[in-house]
CSV table of N, CA and C in Angstrom, one decimal:
chain,number,residue,atom,x,y,z
A,1,MET,N,-152.7,-93.4,-31.0
A,1,MET,CA,-151.7,-93.3,-30.0
A,1,MET,C,-150.7,-94.4,-30.2
A,2,THR,N,-149.4,-94.0,-30.1
A,2,THR,CA,-148.4,-95.1,-30.2
A,2,THR,C,-147.5,-95.1,-28.9
A,3,THR,N,-146.9,-96.2,-28.8
A,3,THR,CA,-146.0,-96.4,-27.6
A,3,THR,C,-144.7,-95.8,-27.9
A,4,SER,N,-144.0,-95.3,-26.8
A,4,SER,CA,-142.7,-94.8,-26.9
A,4,SER,C,-141.8,-95.9,-26.5
A,5,THR,N,-140.8,-96.3,-27.4
A,5,THR,CA,-139.9,-97.4,-27.0
A,5,THR,C,-138.6,-96.9,-26.7
A,6,THR,N,-138.5,-96.3,-25.5
A,6,THR,CA,-137.2,-95.8,-25.0
A,6,THR,C,-136.4,-97.0,-24.5
A,7,GLY,N,-135.2,-96.8,-24.1
A,7,GLY,CA,-134.3,-97.9,-23.6
A,7,GLY,C,-134.8,-98.5,-22.4
A,8,THR,N,-135.6,-97.8,-21.6
A,8,THR,CA,-136.2,-98.3,-20.3
A,8,THR,C,-137.5,-99.1,-20.5
A,9,GLY,N,-138.0,-99.1,-21.7
A,9,GLY,CA,-139.3,-99.7,-22.0
A,9,GLY,C,-140.5,-99.0,-21.4
A,10,ASP,N,-140.3,-97.7,-21.1
A,10,ASP,CA,-141.4,-96.9,-20.6
A,10,ASP,C,-142.5,-96.8,-21.7
A,11,VAL,N,-143.7,-96.7,-21.2
A,11,VAL,CA,-144.9,-96.5,-22.1
A,11,VAL,C,-145.2,-95.0,-22.0
A,12,ASP,N,-145.6,-94.5,-23.2
A,12,ASP,CA,-146.0,-93.1,-23.3
A,12,ASP,C,-147.1,-92.8,-22.3
A,13,PRO,N,-147.0,-91.8,-21.5
A,13,PRO,CA,-148.1,-91.5,-20.4
A,13,PRO,C,-149.5,-91.4,-21.0
A,14,ALA,N,-149.6,-90.9,-22.2
A,14,ALA,CA,-150.9,-90.8,-22.9
A,14,ALA,C,-151.5,-92.1,-23.1
A,15,VAL,N,-150.6,-93.1,-23.5
A,15,VAL,CA,-151.1,-94.4,-23.8
A,15,VAL,C,-151.5,-95.1,-22.4
A,16,ARG,N,-150.7,-94.9,-21.4
A,16,ARG,CA,-151.0,-95.4,-20.1
A,16,ARG,C,-152.3,-94.9,-19.6
A,17,GLU,N,-152.6,-93.6,-19.8
A,17,GLU,CA,-153.8,-92.9,-19.4
A,17,GLU,C,-155.0,-93.5,-20.1
A,18,GLU,N,-154.9,-93.7,-21.4
A,18,GLU,CA,-156.0,-94.3,-22.2
A,18,GLU,C,-156.2,-95.7,-21.8
A,19,LEU,N,-155.2,-96.5,-21.5
A,19,LEU,CA,-155.3,-97.8,-21.1
A,19,LEU,C,-156.1,-97.9,-19.7
A,20,ALA,N,-155.7,-97.0,-18.8
A,20,ALA,CA,-156.4,-96.9,-17.5
A,20,ALA,C,-157.9,-96.6,-17.7
A,21,ARG,N,-158.2,-95.6,-18.6
A,21,ARG,CA,-159.5,-95.2,-18.8
A,21,ARG,C,-160.3,-96.4,-19.4
A,22,LEU,N,-159.8,-97.1,-20.3
A,22,LEU,CA,-160.5,-98.3,-20.9
A,22,LEU,C,-160.7,-99.4,-19.9
A,23,ARG,N,-159.7,-99.6,-19.1
A,23,ARG,CA,-159.8,-100.7,-18.0
A,23,ARG,C,-160.8,-100.3,-17.0
A,24,ASP,N,-160.9,-99.0,-16.6
A,24,ASP,CA,-161.9,-98.6,-15.7
A,24,ASP,C,-163.3,-98.9,-16.3
A,25,SER,N,-163.5,-98.6,-17.5
A,25,SER,CA,-164.8,-98.9,-18.2
A,25,SER,C,-165.1,-100.4,-18.2
A,26,ILE,N,-164.0,-101.2,-18.5
A,26,ILE,CA,-164.2,-102.7,-18.4
A,26,ILE,C,-164.6,-103.1,-17.0
A,27,ASP,N,-163.9,-102.6,-16.0
A,27,ASP,CA,-164.2,-102.9,-14.6
A,27,ASP,C,-165.7,-102.6,-14.3
A,28,ASN,N,-166.2,-101.4,-14.7
A,28,ASN,CA,-167.5,-101.0,-14.5
A,28,ASN,C,-168.5,-101.9,-15.2
A,29,ILE,N,-168.2,-102.3,-16.4
A,29,ILE,CA,-169.0,-103.2,-17.1
A,29,ILE,C,-169.1,-104.6,-16.4
A,30,ASP,N,-167.9,-105.1,-16.0
A,30,ASP,CA,-167.9,-106.4,-15.3
A,30,ASP,C,-168.7,-106.3,-14.0
A,31,ALA,N,-168.7,-105.2,-13.3
A,31,ALA,CA,-169.5,-105.1,-12.1
A,31,ALA,C,-171.0,-105.1,-12.5
A,32,ALA,N,-171.4,-104.5,-13.6
A,32,ALA,CA,-172.8,-104.4,-14.0
A,32,ALA,C,-173.2,-105.8,-14.4
A,33,VAL,N,-172.3,-106.6,-15.1
A,33,VAL,CA,-172.7,-107.9,-15.5
A,33,VAL,C,-172.9,-108.8,-14.3
A,34,VAL,N,-172.0,-108.7,-13.3
A,34,VAL,CA,-172.2,-109.5,-12.1
A,34,VAL,C,-173.5,-109.2,-11.4
A,35,HIS,N,-173.8,-107.9,-11.3
A,35,HIS,CA,-175.1,-107.5,-10.7
A,35,HIS,C,-176.3,-108.0,-11.5
A,36,MET,N,-176.2,-107.9,-12.8
A,36,MET,CA,-177.3,-108.4,-13.6
A,36,MET,C,-177.5,-109.9,-13.5
A,37,LEU,N,-176.4,-110.6,-13.5
A,37,LEU,CA,-176.5,-112.1,-13.3
A,37,LEU,C,-177.1,-112.4,-11.9
A,38,ALA,N,-176.7,-111.7,-10.9
A,38,ALA,CA,-177.3,-111.9,-9.6
A,38,ALA,C,-178.8,-111.7,-9.6
A,39,GLU,N,-179.3,-110.7,-10.2
A,39,GLU,CA,-180.7,-110.4,-10.4
A,39,GLU,C,-181.4,-111.5,-11.2
A,40,ARG,N,-180.7,-112.0,-12.2
A,40,ARG,CA,-181.3,-113.0,-13.1
A,40,ARG,C,-181.5,-114.3,-12.2
A,41,PHE,N,-180.4,-114.6,-11.4
A,41,PHE,CA,-180.5,-115.9,-10.7
A,41,PHE,C,-181.5,-115.7,-9.5
A,42,LYS,N,-181.7,-114.5,-9.0
A,42,LYS,CA,-182.8,-114.4,-8.0
A,42,LYS,C,-184.1,-114.7,-8.6
A,43,CYS,N,-184.4,-114.3,-9.8
A,43,CYS,CA,-185.6,-114.6,-10.6
A,43,CYS,C,-185.7,-116.1,-10.9
A,44,THR,N,-184.6,-116.7,-11.3
A,44,THR,CA,-184.7,-118.1,-11.7
A,44,THR,C,-184.8,-119.0,-10.4
A,45,GLN,N,-184.3,-118.5,-9.3
A,45,GLN,CA,-184.6,-119.3,-8.1
A,45,GLN,C,-186.1,-119.3,-7.7
A,46,GLN,N,-186.7,-118.2,-7.9
A,46,GLN,CA,-188.2,-118.1,-7.7
A,46,GLN,C,-188.9,-119.0,-8.7
A,47,VAL,N,-188.5,-119.1,-9.9
A,47,VAL,CA,-189.1,-120.0,-10.9
A,47,VAL,C,-188.9,-121.4,-10.4
A,48,GLY,N,-187.7,-121.7,-9.9
A,48,GLY,CA,-187.4,-123.1,-9.4
A,48,GLY,C,-188.3,-123.5,-8.3
A,49,HIS,N,-188.6,-122.6,-7.4
A,49,HIS,CA,-189.5,-122.8,-6.3
A,49,HIS,C,-191.0,-123.0,-6.8
A,50,LEU,N,-191.4,-122.2,-7.7
A,50,LEU,CA,-192.7,-122.3,-8.3
A,50,LEU,C,-192.8,-123.7,-9.0
A,51,LYS,N,-191.8,-124.1,-9.8
A,51,LYS,CA,-191.9,-125.4,-10.5
A,51,LYS,C,-191.9,-126.5,-9.5
A,52,ALA,N,-191.2,-126.4,-8.4
A,52,ALA,CA,-191.1,-127.5,-7.4
A,52,ALA,C,-192.5,-127.6,-6.7
A,53,ARG,N,-193.1,-126.5,-6.4
A,53,ARG,CA,-194.4,-126.5,-5.7
A,53,ARG,C,-195.5,-127.2,-6.6
A,54,HIS,N,-195.3,-127.0,-7.9
A,54,HIS,CA,-196.3,-127.5,-8.9
A,54,HIS,C,-195.9,-128.7,-9.6
A,55,GLN,N,-194.8,-129.3,-9.1
A,55,GLN,CA,-194.2,-130.5,-9.7
A,55,GLN,C,-194.0,-130.4,-11.2
A,56,LEU,N,-193.4,-129.3,-11.6
A,56,LEU,CA,-193.1,-129.1,-13.0
A,56,LEU,C,-191.6,-129.5,-13.2
A,57,PRO,N,-191.2,-129.9,-14.4
A,57,PRO,CA,-189.8,-130.4,-14.5
A,57,PRO,C,-188.8,-129.2,-14.4
A,58,PRO,N,-187.6,-129.5,-13.9
A,58,PRO,CA,-186.6,-128.4,-13.8
A,58,PRO,C,-186.2,-127.8,-15.1
A,59,ALA,N,-186.2,-128.5,-16.2
A,59,ALA,CA,-185.8,-128.0,-17.5
A,59,ALA,C,-187.1,-127.8,-18.4
A,60,ASP,N,-187.0,-126.8,-19.3
A,60,ASP,CA,-188.0,-126.5,-20.3
A,60,ASP,C,-187.3,-126.4,-21.6
A,61,PRO,N,-187.0,-127.5,-22.3
A,61,PRO,CA,-186.3,-127.4,-23.5
A,61,PRO,C,-186.9,-126.5,-24.6
A,62,ALA,N,-188.2,-126.4,-24.7
A,62,ALA,CA,-188.8,-125.5,-25.7
A,62,ALA,C,-188.4,-124.1,-25.4
A,63,ARG,N,-188.6,-123.7,-24.1
A,63,ARG,CA,-188.2,-122.3,-23.7
A,63,ARG,C,-186.7,-122.0,-23.9
A,64,GLU,N,-185.9,-123.0,-23.6
A,64,GLU,CA,-184.5,-122.9,-23.7
A,64,GLU,C,-184.1,-122.6,-25.2
A,65,ALA,N,-184.7,-123.4,-26.1
A,65,ALA,CA,-184.5,-123.2,-27.5
A,65,ALA,C,-184.9,-121.8,-28.0
A,66,ARG,N,-186.0,-121.4,-27.5
A,66,ARG,CA,-186.5,-120.0,-27.9
A,66,ARG,C,-185.5,-118.9,-27.3
A,67,GLN,N,-185.1,-119.1,-26.1
A,67,GLN,CA,-184.2,-118.2,-25.5
A,67,GLN,C,-182.8,-118.1,-26.3
A,68,ILE,N,-182.3,-119.3,-26.7
A,68,ILE,CA,-181.1,-119.3,-27.4
A,68,ILE,C,-181.2,-118.6,-28.7
A,69,ALA,N,-182.3,-118.9,-29.4
A,69,ALA,CA,-182.6,-118.2,-30.7
A,69,ALA,C,-182.7,-116.7,-30.5
A,70,ARG,N,-183.4,-116.3,-29.5
A,70,ARG,CA,-183.5,-114.9,-29.2
A,70,ARG,C,-182.2,-114.2,-28.9
A,71,LEU,N,-181.4,-114.9,-28.0
A,71,LEU,CA,-180.1,-114.3,-27.7
A,71,LEU,C,-179.1,-114.3,-28.9
A,72,ARG,N,-179.2,-115.3,-29.7
A,72,ARG,CA,-178.4,-115.3,-30.9
A,72,ARG,C,-178.7,-114.0,-31.8
A,73,SER,N,-180.0,-113.8,-31.9
A,73,SER,CA,-180.5,-112.6,-32.7
A,73,SER,C,-180.0,-111.3,-32.1
A,74,LEU,N,-180.2,-111.2,-30.7
A,74,LEU,CA,-179.7,-110.0,-30.0
A,74,LEU,C,-178.2,-109.8,-30.2
A,75,ALA,N,-177.5,-110.9,-30.1
A,75,ALA,CA,-176.0,-110.9,-30.3
A,75,ALA,C,-175.6,-110.4,-31.7
A,76,GLU,N,-176.3,-110.9,-32.7
A,76,GLU,CA,-176.0,-110.4,-34.0
A,76,GLU,C,-176.3,-108.9,-34.2
A,77,SER,N,-177.4,-108.5,-33.6
A,77,SER,CA,-177.7,-107.0,-33.7
A,77,SER,C,-176.7,-106.2,-32.9
A,78,ALA,N,-176.1,-106.8,-31.9
A,78,ALA,CA,-175.1,-106.0,-31.0
A,78,ALA,C,-173.7,-106.2,-31.6
A,79,LYS,N,-173.6,-106.9,-32.7
A,79,LYS,CA,-172.2,-107.2,-33.2
A,79,LYS,C,-171.4,-108.1,-32.3
A,80,LEU,N,-172.0,-109.0,-31.6
A,80,LEU,CA,-171.4,-110.0,-30.7
A,80,LEU,C,-171.5,-111.3,-31.4
A,81,ASP,N,-170.4,-112.1,-31.3
A,81,ASP,CA,-170.4,-113.4,-31.9
A,81,ASP,C,-171.6,-114.3,-31.4
A,82,PRO,N,-172.6,-114.6,-32.2
A,82,PRO,CA,-173.7,-115.4,-31.7
A,82,PRO,C,-173.4,-116.7,-31.1
A,83,ALA,N,-172.3,-117.4,-31.6
A,83,ALA,CA,-171.9,-118.6,-31.0
A,83,ALA,C,-171.4,-118.4,-29.6
A,84,PHE,N,-170.7,-117.3,-29.3
A,84,PHE,CA,-170.2,-117.0,-28.0
A,84,PHE,C,-171.5,-116.8,-27.1
A,85,ALA,N,-172.4,-116.0,-27.6
A,85,ALA,CA,-173.6,-115.7,-26.8
A,85,ALA,C,-174.4,-117.0,-26.5
A,86,GLU,N,-174.4,-117.9,-27.4
A,86,GLU,CA,-175.1,-119.2,-27.2
A,86,GLU,C,-174.4,-120.0,-26.1
A,87,LYS,N,-173.1,-120.1,-26.2
A,87,LYS,CA,-172.3,-120.8,-25.2
A,87,LYS,C,-172.5,-120.2,-23.8
A,88,PHE,N,-172.5,-118.9,-23.8
A,88,PHE,CA,-172.7,-118.2,-22.5
A,88,PHE,C,-174.1,-118.5,-21.9
A,89,LEU,N,-175.1,-118.5,-22.8
A,89,LEU,CA,-176.5,-118.8,-22.3
A,89,LEU,C,-176.6,-120.2,-21.9
A,90,ASN,N,-176.0,-121.1,-22.7
A,90,ASN,CA,-176.0,-122.6,-22.3
A,90,ASN,C,-175.4,-122.8,-21.0
A,91,PHE,N,-174.3,-122.1,-20.7
A,91,PHE,CA,-173.7,-122.2,-19.4
A,91,PHE,C,-174.7,-121.8,-18.3
A,92,ILE,N,-175.3,-120.7,-18.5
A,92,ILE,CA,-176.3,-120.1,-17.5
A,92,ILE,C,-177.5,-121.1,-17.4
A,93,ILE,N,-178.0,-121.6,-18.5
A,93,ILE,CA,-179.1,-122.5,-18.4
A,93,ILE,C,-178.8,-123.8,-17.6
A,94,ALA,N,-177.6,-124.3,-17.9
A,94,ALA,CA,-177.2,-125.5,-17.2
A,94,ALA,C,-177.1,-125.2,-15.6
A,95,GLU,N,-176.7,-124.1,-15.3
A,95,GLU,CA,-176.6,-123.7,-13.8
A,95,GLU,C,-178.0,-123.6,-13.3
A,96,VAL,N,-178.9,-122.9,-14.0
A,96,VAL,CA,-180.3,-122.8,-13.6
A,96,VAL,C,-180.9,-124.1,-13.4
A,97,ILE,N,-180.8,-125.0,-14.3
A,97,ILE,CA,-181.4,-126.3,-14.2
A,97,ILE,C,-180.8,-127.1,-13.0
A,98,ARG,N,-179.5,-126.9,-12.8
A,98,ARG,CA,-178.9,-127.6,-11.6
A,98,ARG,C,-179.6,-127.0,-10.3
A,99,HIS,N,-179.8,-125.7,-10.3
A,99,HIS,CA,-180.5,-125.1,-9.1
A,99,HIS,C,-181.9,-125.6,-9.0
A,100,HIS,N,-182.6,-125.7,-10.1
A,100,HIS,CA,-184.0,-126.2,-10.1
A,100,HIS,C,-184.1,-127.6,-9.6
A,101,GLU,N,-183.1,-128.4,-10.1
A,101,GLU,CA,-183.1,-129.8,-9.6
A,101,GLU,C,-182.9,-129.9,-8.1
A,102,ARG,N,-182.0,-129.1,-7.6
A,102,ARG,CA,-181.7,-129.1,-6.2
A,102,ARG,C,-183.0,-128.6,-5.4
A,103,ILE,N,-183.6,-127.6,-5.9
A,103,ILE,CA,-184.8,-127.1,-5.2
A,103,ILE,C,-185.9,-128.1,-5.2
A,104,ALA,N,-186.1,-128.8,-6.4
A,104,ALA,CA,-187.1,-129.9,-6.4
A,104,ALA,C,-186.7,-131.0,-5.5
A,105,ASP,N,-185.5,-131.4,-5.4
A,105,ASP,CA,-185.0,-132.5,-4.5
A,105,ASP,C,-185.3,-132.0,-3.0
A,106,ASP,N,-185.0,-130.8,-2.7
A,106,ASP,CA,-185.3,-130.3,-1.4
A,106,ASP,C,-186.7,-130.3,-1.0
A,107,ALA,N,-187.6,-129.9,-2.0
A,107,ALA,CA,-189.0,-129.9,-1.8
A,107,ALA,C,-189.6,-131.3,-1.6
A,108,LEU,N,-189.0,-132.3,-2.3
A,108,LEU,CA,-189.4,-133.7,-2.1
A,108,LEU,C,-189.1,-134.2,-0.7
A,109,GLY,N,-188.0,-133.7,-0.2
A,109,GLY,CA,-187.5,-134.1,1.1
A,109,GLY,C,-188.1,-133.3,2.3
A,110,ALA,N,-188.9,-132.3,2.0
A,110,ALA,CA,-189.5,-131.5,3.0
A,110,ALA,C,-190.6,-132.2,3.7
A,111,SER,N,-190.7,-132.0,5.0
A,111,SER,CA,-191.7,-132.7,5.8
A,111,SER,C,-193.0,-132.0,5.6
A,112,PRO,N,-194.1,-132.7,5.2
A,112,PRO,CA,-195.4,-132.1,5.0
A,112,PRO,C,-196.0,-131.4,6.3
A,113,VAL,N,-195.5,-131.9,7.5
A,113,VAL,CA,-196.0,-131.4,8.8
A,113,VAL,C,-195.4,-130.1,9.1
A,114,THR,N,-194.0,-130.0,8.9
A,114,THR,CA,-193.3,-128.8,9.2
A,114,THR,C,-193.2,-127.8,8.0
A,115,GLY,N,-193.4,-128.3,6.8
A,115,GLY,CA,-193.2,-127.5,5.6
A,115,GLY,C,-191.8,-127.2,5.3
A,116,GLY,N,-190.9,-127.9,6.0
A,116,GLY,CA,-189.5,-127.6,5.7
A,116,GLY,C,-188.7,-128.7,5.9
């Protein structure tokens, strides 16, 4: 499809329709990504509470390295830039560790009598 370059700068209606269709798909994908991230963070919050209860460290560098390698491989298979996938996962990991540190700090400050 090509654009029509009339004097008014109008875009061919077929191009506009295709653009709208693609943007609708992008919007749906963005919504799915947000919902998947929310579910992921619900799970990592549970991990943080479990680690805090058992005085485990907030970070697990060996697991993080395995996850990065795994995600890079998945990205390559999906034809996604592995460096981008790694940056994205590193951002998520940093946020998870921050949450785990906060959960651990909160657990240390909890009263043993009240449990909270």
